[in-house]
Amino acid sequence: MEKVTNDAGQTIIRLKHPTGSICEVFLFGATVTKFVTASGRDVIWCSSKAKLDGTKAIRGGIPLVFPQFGAPIKEMPQHGFARNSIWTLEGEPAVLEGTEDVRCVFGLDNKVATHEAWPHPYRLEFSVTLGAEALTTTLTVHNVGEEPFKFMDLQHTYLNIGDISSTSVNGLQGVQYFDKASDEPEKACMEQRQAASVAEFTDRVYFPTESKPITDPVVVVSPLGNISVSKKATCTSPSETVDLPVDTVLWNPWAEKAAAMA
């Protein structure tokens, strides 16, 4: 592991795998901004205009959305406050037993980041595990208070796919979704395509049902190579651990919005 500082004074944790894969994580937002596999595939995209000085959320990488997705609570920043907060590195990175994979854990709690519109005691842990050809990221939300609270979280991953016109997503056929870019964003639709492609501004939230779960992994087929995206969620209480449904977002800003992004 290396701990480096960029020109703006922001701390970056750099992980290296014995096979040559690398990963970089900013303490600002605990945002993963780079993952290059041992075979040389640069998986994560970041905008060339991204602010890397801590003044705003990093445009690209894997921003952590918490405790709200979008802005249902208008008083709170869009996508919450976790992606705009300084996280801490929890101890030293560790090599997982029986492997060469290396893991580091980042933490954030309500003593560092909170909002009057969502004043709950919590603790977040974000673990990043670097393998030769895979990156595993896990966001854990702990309720450290006495009362239950509602929240949303999302790993808002930007994938480096090269040419969007030659890219498609497999594993969504037959799955229901909300088209947030349409005139009826709360109307449930069904994906008919075996390979979902993008030809305009796209913002869809695919959600699993009992009759039609989302295939795991979803596979992004692009000119730069395929990317398999696997996901899982659980809820743990003192008495049990249960699996939770996980939505999948397909989003692309398209040309006009992309040109204005920073």
mmCIF file of C-alpha atoms in Angstrom:
data_model
loop_
_atom_site.group_PDB
_atom_site.id
_atom_site.type_symbol
_atom_site.label_atom_id
_atom_site.label_comp_id
_atom_site.label_asym_id
_atom_site.label_seq_id
_atom_site.Cartn_x
_atom_site.Cartn_y
_atom_site.Cartn_z
ATOM 1 C CA MET A 1 0.000 0.000 0.000
ATOM 2 C CA GLU A 2 1.028 3.561 -0.695
ATOM 3 C CA LYS A 3 -0.481 6.687 0.810
ATOM 4 C CA VAL A 4 0.044 9.611 -1.556
ATOM 5 C CA THR A 5 -1.131 13.212 -1.729
ATOM 6 C CA ASN A 6 -2.183 14.946 -4.944
ATOM 7 C CA ASP A 7 -1.471 18.568 -5.866
ATOM 8 C CA ALA A 8 -4.668 19.685 -4.111
ATOM 9 C CA GLY A 9 -3.678 18.058 -0.822
ATOM 10 C CA GLN A 10 -6.097 15.144 -1.127
ATOM 11 C CA THR A 11 -4.991 11.788 0.287
ATOM 12 C CA ILE A 12 -5.108 8.760 -2.017
ATOM 13 C CA ILE A 13 -4.683 5.140 -0.949
ATOM 14 C CA ARG A 14 -2.975 3.098 -3.668
ATOM 15 C CA LEU A 15 -3.189 -0.688 -3.536
ATOM 16 C CA LYS A 16 -0.971 -2.979 -5.602
ATOM 17 C CA HIS A 17 -1.468 -6.707 -6.200
ATOM 18 C CA PRO A 18 1.520 -9.030 -6.767
ATOM 19 C CA THR A 19 0.153 -9.794 -10.247
ATOM 20 C CA GLY A 20 0.295 -6.121 -11.232
ATOM 21 C CA SER A 21 -3.294 -4.968 -10.764
ATOM 22 C CA ILE A 22 -3.748 -1.605 -9.048
ATOM 23 C CA CYS A 23 -6.498 0.351 -7.336
ATOM 24 C CA GLU A 24 -6.696 3.920 -6.051
ATOM 25 C CA VAL A 25 -9.129 5.262 -3.448
ATOM 26 C CA PHE A 26 -9.503 8.885 -2.347
ATOM 27 C CA LEU A 27 -10.232 9.456 1.346
ATOM 28 C CA PHE A 28 -12.585 12.152 0.080
ATOM 29 C CA GLY A 29 -15.794 10.193 -0.353
ATOM 30 C CA ALA A 30 -13.872 6.890 -0.108
ATOM 31 C CA THR A 31 -14.151 7.109 -3.889
ATOM 32 C CA VAL A 32 -12.439 4.446 -5.975
ATOM 33 C CA THR A 33 -10.991 6.316 -8.961
ATOM 34 C CA LYS A 34 -8.832 3.652 -10.588
ATOM 35 C CA PHE A 35 -8.863 -0.105 -11.099
ATOM 36 C CA VAL A 36 -6.506 -1.632 -13.639
ATOM 37 C CA THR A 37 -6.408 -5.424 -13.883
ATOM 38 C CA ALA A 38 -3.263 -7.517 -14.109
ATOM 39 C CA SER A 39 -4.025 -8.017 -17.796
ATOM 40 C CA GLY A 40 -4.062 -4.238 -18.311
ATOM 41 C CA ARG A 41 -7.811 -3.548 -18.539
ATOM 42 C CA ASP A 42 -8.576 -0.046 -17.223
ATOM 43 C CA VAL A 43 -12.051 -0.699 -15.814
ATOM 44 C CA ILE A 44 -13.046 2.566 -14.102
ATOM 45 C CA TRP A 45 -13.817 5.857 -15.869
ATOM 46 C CA CYS A 46 -13.218 9.332 -14.436
ATOM 47 C CA SER A 47 -14.026 12.620 -16.118
ATOM 48 C CA SER A 48 -11.050 14.689 -17.250
ATOM 49 C CA LYS A 49 -12.923 17.622 -15.686
ATOM 50 C CA ALA A 50 -13.441 15.913 -12.324
ATOM 51 C CA LYS A 51 -12.690 18.069 -9.292
ATOM 52 C CA LEU A 52 -10.043 16.232 -7.282
ATOM 53 C CA ASP A 53 -9.594 18.932 -4.657
ATOM 54 C CA GLY A 54 -12.412 18.077 -2.246
ATOM 55 C CA THR A 55 -14.691 20.921 -3.340
ATOM 56 C CA LYS A 56 -17.347 18.635 -4.833
ATOM 57 C CA ALA A 57 -18.091 14.966 -5.398
ATOM 58 C CA ILE A 58 -15.672 13.297 -7.810
ATOM 59 C CA ARG A 59 -17.247 12.861 -11.245
ATOM 60 C CA GLY A 60 -16.398 9.274 -12.051
ATOM 61 C CA GLY A 61 -14.989 6.285 -10.217
ATOM 62 C CA ILE A 62 -17.296 4.641 -7.681
ATOM 63 C CA PRO A 63 -19.051 7.405 -5.709
ATOM 64 C CA LEU A 64 -20.834 6.134 -2.581
ATOM 65 C CA VAL A 65 -24.441 7.308 -2.413
ATOM 66 C CA PHE A 66 -25.825 7.502 1.160
ATOM 67 C CA PRO A 67 -28.297 8.041 2.806
ATOM 68 C CA GLN A 68 -30.428 9.014 -0.187
ATOM 69 C CA PHE A 69 -30.407 8.254 -3.914
ATOM 70 C CA GLY A 70 -31.310 11.333 -5.903
ATOM 71 C CA ALA A 71 -32.936 14.036 -3.803
ATOM 72 C CA PRO A 72 -36.180 12.798 -2.194
ATOM 73 C CA ILE A 73 -35.193 14.855 0.883
ATOM 74 C CA LYS A 74 -34.803 18.270 -0.716
ATOM 75 C CA GLU A 75 -32.932 19.789 2.220
ATOM 76 C CA MET A 76 -30.122 17.259 1.844
ATOM 77 C CA PRO A 77 -27.570 17.280 -0.995
ATOM 78 C CA GLN A 78 -28.349 15.065 -3.958
ATOM 79 C CA HIS A 79 -27.164 11.496 -3.299
ATOM 80 C CA GLY A 80 -26.567 12.361 0.364
ATOM 81 C CA PHE A 81 -23.382 13.349 2.133
ATOM 82 C CA ALA A 82 -21.115 10.275 2.166
ATOM 83 C CA ARG A 83 -19.528 11.032 -1.216
ATOM 84 C CA ASN A 84 -18.615 14.568 -0.060
ATOM 85 C CA SER A 85 -17.078 13.616 3.294
ATOM 86 C CA ILE A 86 -13.566 12.719 4.412
ATOM 87 C CA TRP A 87 -13.392 9.054 5.394
ATOM 88 C CA THR A 88 -10.722 7.414 7.537
ATOM 89 C CA LEU A 89 -8.545 4.435 6.683
ATOM 90 C CA GLU A 90 -9.345 1.778 9.278
ATOM 91 C CA GLY A 91 -6.012 0.171 10.114
ATOM 92 C CA GLU A 92 -3.547 -1.251 7.629
ATOM 93 C CA PRO A 93 -4.477 -3.190 4.476
ATOM 94 C CA ALA A 94 -4.540 -6.966 4.941
ATOM 95 C CA VAL A 95 -3.803 -9.872 2.610
ATOM 96 C CA LEU A 96 -6.718 -12.318 2.619
ATOM 97 C CA GLU A 97 -5.831 -15.741 3.936
ATOM 98 C CA GLY A 98 -5.113 -18.277 1.228
ATOM 99 C CA THR A 99 -4.911 -15.638 -1.510
ATOM 100 C CA GLU A 100 -2.755 -12.776 -2.709
ATOM 101 C CA ASP A 101 -5.735 -10.406 -2.646
ATOM 102 C CA VAL A 102 -5.366 -7.269 -0.548
ATOM 103 C CA ARG A 103 -8.158 -5.501 1.321
ATOM 104 C CA CYS A 104 -8.469 -2.112 2.963
ATOM 105 C CA VAL A 105 -11.399 -0.704 4.925
ATOM 106 C CA PHE A 106 -12.606 2.903 5.166
ATOM 107 C CA GLY A 107 -14.926 4.334 7.811
ATOM 108 C CA LEU A 108 -17.358 7.213 8.306
ATOM 109 C CA ASP A 109 -19.846 7.993 11.072
ATOM 110 C CA ASN A 110 -22.358 10.593 12.211
ATOM 111 C CA LYS A 111 -19.739 12.386 14.314
ATOM 112 C CA VAL A 112 -18.007 13.364 11.058
ATOM 113 C CA ALA A 113 -20.864 13.591 8.553
ATOM 114 C CA THR A 114 -24.569 14.098 9.184
ATOM 115 C CA HIS A 115 -27.501 16.318 8.216
ATOM 116 C CA GLU A 116 -30.359 17.817 10.211
ATOM 117 C CA ALA A 117 -32.837 16.279 7.763
ATOM 118 C CA TRP A 118 -31.403 12.818 8.554
ATOM 119 C CA PRO A 119 -30.018 13.041 12.120
ATOM 120 C CA HIS A 120 -29.469 9.346 12.840
ATOM 121 C CA PRO A 121 -26.500 7.714 14.581
ATOM 122 C CA TYR A 122 -24.752 5.448 12.084
ATOM 123 C CA ARG A 123 -21.404 4.013 11.093
ATOM 124 C CA LEU A 124 -20.326 3.116 7.558
ATOM 125 C CA GLU A 125 -17.624 0.670 6.536
ATOM 126 C CA PHE A 126 -16.449 0.455 2.946
ATOM 127 C CA SER A 127 -14.124 -2.416 2.129
ATOM 128 C CA VAL A 128 -12.134 -2.604 -1.103
ATOM 129 C CA THR A 129 -10.575 -5.934 -2.064
ATOM 130 C CA LEU A 130 -8.119 -5.974 -4.958
ATOM 131 C CA GLY A 131 -7.583 -9.189 -6.891
ATOM 132 C CA ALA A 132 -5.686 -9.884 -10.078
ATOM 133 C CA GLU A 133 -8.701 -9.458 -12.361
ATOM 134 C CA ALA A 134 -11.489 -8.459 -9.956
ATOM 135 C CA LEU A 135 -12.346 -5.659 -7.563
ATOM 136 C CA THR A 136 -14.797 -6.391 -4.736
ATOM 137 C CA THR A 137 -16.342 -3.442 -2.902
ATOM 138 C CA THR A 138 -18.693 -3.772 0.081
ATOM 139 C CA LEU A 139 -20.569 -0.941 1.792
ATOM 140 C CA THR A 140 -21.829 -1.848 5.279
ATOM 141 C CA VAL A 141 -24.289 0.374 7.153
ATOM 142 C CA HIS A 142 -24.400 0.016 10.948
ATOM 143 C CA ASN A 143 -27.230 1.438 13.039
ATOM 144 C CA VAL A 144 -25.477 2.383 16.278
ATOM 145 C CA GLY A 145 -28.568 3.951 17.854
ATOM 146 C CA GLU A 146 -31.697 2.605 19.511
ATOM 147 C CA GLU A 147 -34.236 3.505 16.823
ATOM 148 C CA PRO A 148 -34.574 2.109 13.293
ATOM 149 C CA PHE A 149 -33.965 4.416 10.336
ATOM 150 C CA LYS A 150 -34.597 4.345 6.612
ATOM 151 C CA PHE A 151 -31.854 4.915 4.085
ATOM 152 C CA MET A 152 -30.795 4.257 0.510
ATOM 153 C CA ASP A 153 -27.309 3.436 -0.685
ATOM 154 C CA LEU A 154 -25.742 2.948 -4.068
ATOM 155 C CA GLN A 155 -22.331 2.330 -5.542
ATOM 156 C CA HIS A 156 -22.590 4.721 -8.483
ATOM 157 C CA THR A 157 -19.982 2.994 -10.655
ATOM 158 C CA TYR A 158 -18.681 4.615 -13.837
ATOM 159 C CA LEU A 159 -17.355 1.941 -16.198
ATOM 160 C CA ASN A 160 -14.769 2.592 -18.899
ATOM 161 C CA ILE A 161 -16.419 1.109 -21.985
ATOM 162 C CA GLY A 162 -14.879 3.099 -24.855
ATOM 163 C CA ASP A 163 -17.510 3.492 -27.581
ATOM 164 C CA ILE A 164 -21.046 3.579 -26.150
ATOM 165 C CA SER A 165 -22.547 2.945 -29.593
ATOM 166 C CA SER A 166 -20.851 -0.471 -29.620
ATOM 167 C CA THR A 167 -21.697 -1.361 -26.018
ATOM 168 C CA SER A 168 -24.593 -3.396 -24.620
ATOM 169 C CA VAL A 169 -25.699 -4.927 -21.321
ATOM 170 C CA ASN A 170 -26.723 -8.574 -21.022
ATOM 171 C CA GLY A 171 -28.877 -9.953 -18.217
ATOM 172 C CA LEU A 172 -31.759 -7.468 -18.081
ATOM 173 C CA GLN A 173 -34.223 -9.012 -20.544
ATOM 174 C CA GLY A 174 -37.644 -9.494 -18.959
ATOM 175 C CA VAL A 175 -36.767 -7.341 -15.943
ATOM 176 C CA GLN A 176 -39.036 -4.459 -14.926
ATOM 177 C CA TYR A 177 -37.665 -0.935 -14.689
ATOM 178 C CA PHE A 178 -38.532 2.705 -14.108
ATOM 179 C CA ASP A 179 -37.436 5.058 -16.888
ATOM 180 C CA LYS A 180 -36.431 8.214 -15.034
ATOM 181 C CA ALA A 181 -35.630 9.976 -18.316
ATOM 182 C CA SER A 182 -39.195 9.556 -19.613
ATOM 183 C CA ASP A 183 -42.350 11.592 -19.099
ATOM 184 C CA GLU A 184 -43.658 8.834 -16.807
ATOM 185 C CA PRO A 185 -40.760 8.090 -14.446
ATOM 186 C CA GLU A 186 -42.935 6.095 -12.017
ATOM 187 C CA LYS A 187 -44.462 3.808 -14.647
ATOM 188 C CA ALA A 188 -43.140 0.241 -14.542
ATOM 189 C CA CYS A 189 -41.867 -0.997 -17.917
ATOM 190 C CA MET A 190 -40.309 -4.291 -18.991
ATOM 191 C CA GLU A 191 -36.996 -4.692 -20.798
ATOM 192 C CA GLN A 192 -37.623 -6.550 -24.051
ATOM 193 C CA ARG A 193 -34.080 -6.628 -25.405
ATOM 194 C CA GLN A 194 -31.672 -9.464 -24.841
ATOM 195 C CA ALA A 195 -28.818 -6.978 -25.129
ATOM 196 C CA ALA A 196 -29.749 -3.521 -23.805
ATOM 197 C CA SER A 197 -27.970 -0.791 -25.756
ATOM 198 C CA VAL A 198 -27.839 2.985 -25.300
ATOM 199 C CA ALA A 199 -28.571 5.523 -28.051
ATOM 200 C CA GLU A 200 -29.654 8.569 -26.009
ATOM 201 C CA PHE A 201 -29.661 9.955 -22.481
ATOM 202 C CA THR A 202 -30.536 6.930 -20.359
ATOM 203 C CA ASP A 203 -31.508 6.703 -16.687
ATOM 204 C CA ARG A 204 -33.247 3.442 -15.811
ATOM 205 C CA VAL A 205 -33.678 1.673 -12.487
ATOM 206 C CA TYR A 206 -34.194 -2.074 -12.990
ATOM 207 C CA PHE A 207 -35.778 -3.843 -10.032
ATOM 208 C CA PRO A 208 -36.120 -7.580 -9.335
ATOM 209 C CA THR A 209 -39.428 -9.302 -8.629
ATOM 210 C CA GLU A 210 -40.235 -12.777 -7.321
ATOM 211 C CA SER A 211 -41.150 -13.900 -10.822
ATOM 212 C CA LYS A 212 -38.177 -12.246 -12.547
ATOM 213 C CA PRO A 213 -34.965 -11.641 -10.610
ATOM 214 C CA ILE A 214 -32.057 -9.820 -12.197
ATOM 215 C CA THR A 215 -29.408 -12.117 -13.631
ATOM 216 C CA ASP A 216 -26.203 -12.118 -11.621
ATOM 217 C CA PRO A 217 -23.790 -11.100 -12.869
ATOM 218 C CA VAL A 218 -24.948 -8.534 -15.384
ATOM 219 C CA VAL A 219 -22.396 -8.409 -18.206
ATOM 220 C CA VAL A 220 -21.372 -5.184 -19.941
ATOM 221 C CA VAL A 221 -20.128 -5.998 -23.450
ATOM 222 C CA SER A 222 -17.891 -3.244 -24.826
ATOM 223 C CA PRO A 223 -15.115 -2.724 -27.393
ATOM 224 C CA LEU A 224 -12.593 -2.560 -24.539
ATOM 225 C CA GLY A 225 -13.656 -5.950 -23.180
ATOM 226 C CA ASN A 226 -16.481 -7.416 -21.135
ATOM 227 C CA ILE A 227 -17.116 -6.386 -17.528
ATOM 228 C CA SER A 228 -19.081 -8.658 -15.183
ATOM 229 C CA VAL A 229 -20.955 -6.779 -12.454
ATOM 230 C CA SER A 230 -22.135 -8.898 -9.529
ATOM 231 C CA LYS A 231 -24.085 -7.574 -6.556
ATOM 232 C CA LYS A 232 -25.652 -8.733 -3.307
ATOM 233 C CA ALA A 233 -27.312 -7.173 -0.260
ATOM 234 C CA THR A 234 -28.159 -8.553 3.172
ATOM 235 C CA CYS A 235 -29.666 -7.236 6.399
ATOM 236 C CA THR A 236 -28.288 -8.585 9.664
ATOM 237 C CA SER A 237 -29.984 -8.400 13.054
ATOM 238 C CA PRO A 238 -29.074 -10.161 16.323
ATOM 239 C CA SER A 239 -31.364 -13.038 15.349
ATOM 240 C CA GLU A 240 -30.893 -13.512 11.602
ATOM 241 C CA THR A 241 -29.409 -12.461 8.271
ATOM 242 C CA VAL A 242 -31.736 -12.102 5.296
ATOM 243 C CA ASP A 243 -31.058 -11.430 1.632
ATOM 244 C CA LEU A 244 -32.421 -8.199 0.172
ATOM 245 C CA PRO A 245 -33.409 -7.355 -3.415
ATOM 246 C CA VAL A 246 -30.887 -5.202 -5.266
ATOM 247 C CA ASP A 247 -31.785 -2.721 -7.997
ATOM 248 C CA THR A 248 -29.537 -2.157 -11.011
ATOM 249 C CA VAL A 249 -29.151 1.278 -12.598
ATOM 250 C CA LEU A 250 -28.351 1.729 -16.293
ATOM 251 C CA TRP A 251 -27.271 5.327 -16.815
ATOM 252 C CA ASN A 252 -25.491 7.258 -19.541
ATOM 253 C CA PRO A 253 -25.513 11.078 -19.753
ATOM 254 C CA TRP A 254 -25.156 11.104 -23.555
ATOM 255 C CA ALA A 255 -23.274 13.776 -25.470
ATOM 256 C CA GLU A 256 -24.798 17.053 -24.272
ATOM 257 C CA LYS A 257 -24.882 16.225 -20.565
ATOM 258 C CA ALA A 258 -21.476 14.523 -20.731
ATOM 259 C CA ALA A 259 -19.890 17.658 -22.197
ATOM 260 C CA ALA A 260 -21.095 19.696 -19.226
ATOM 261 C CA MET A 261 -20.066 17.222 -16.542
ATOM 262 C CA ALA A 262 -17.328 17.958 -14.040
#
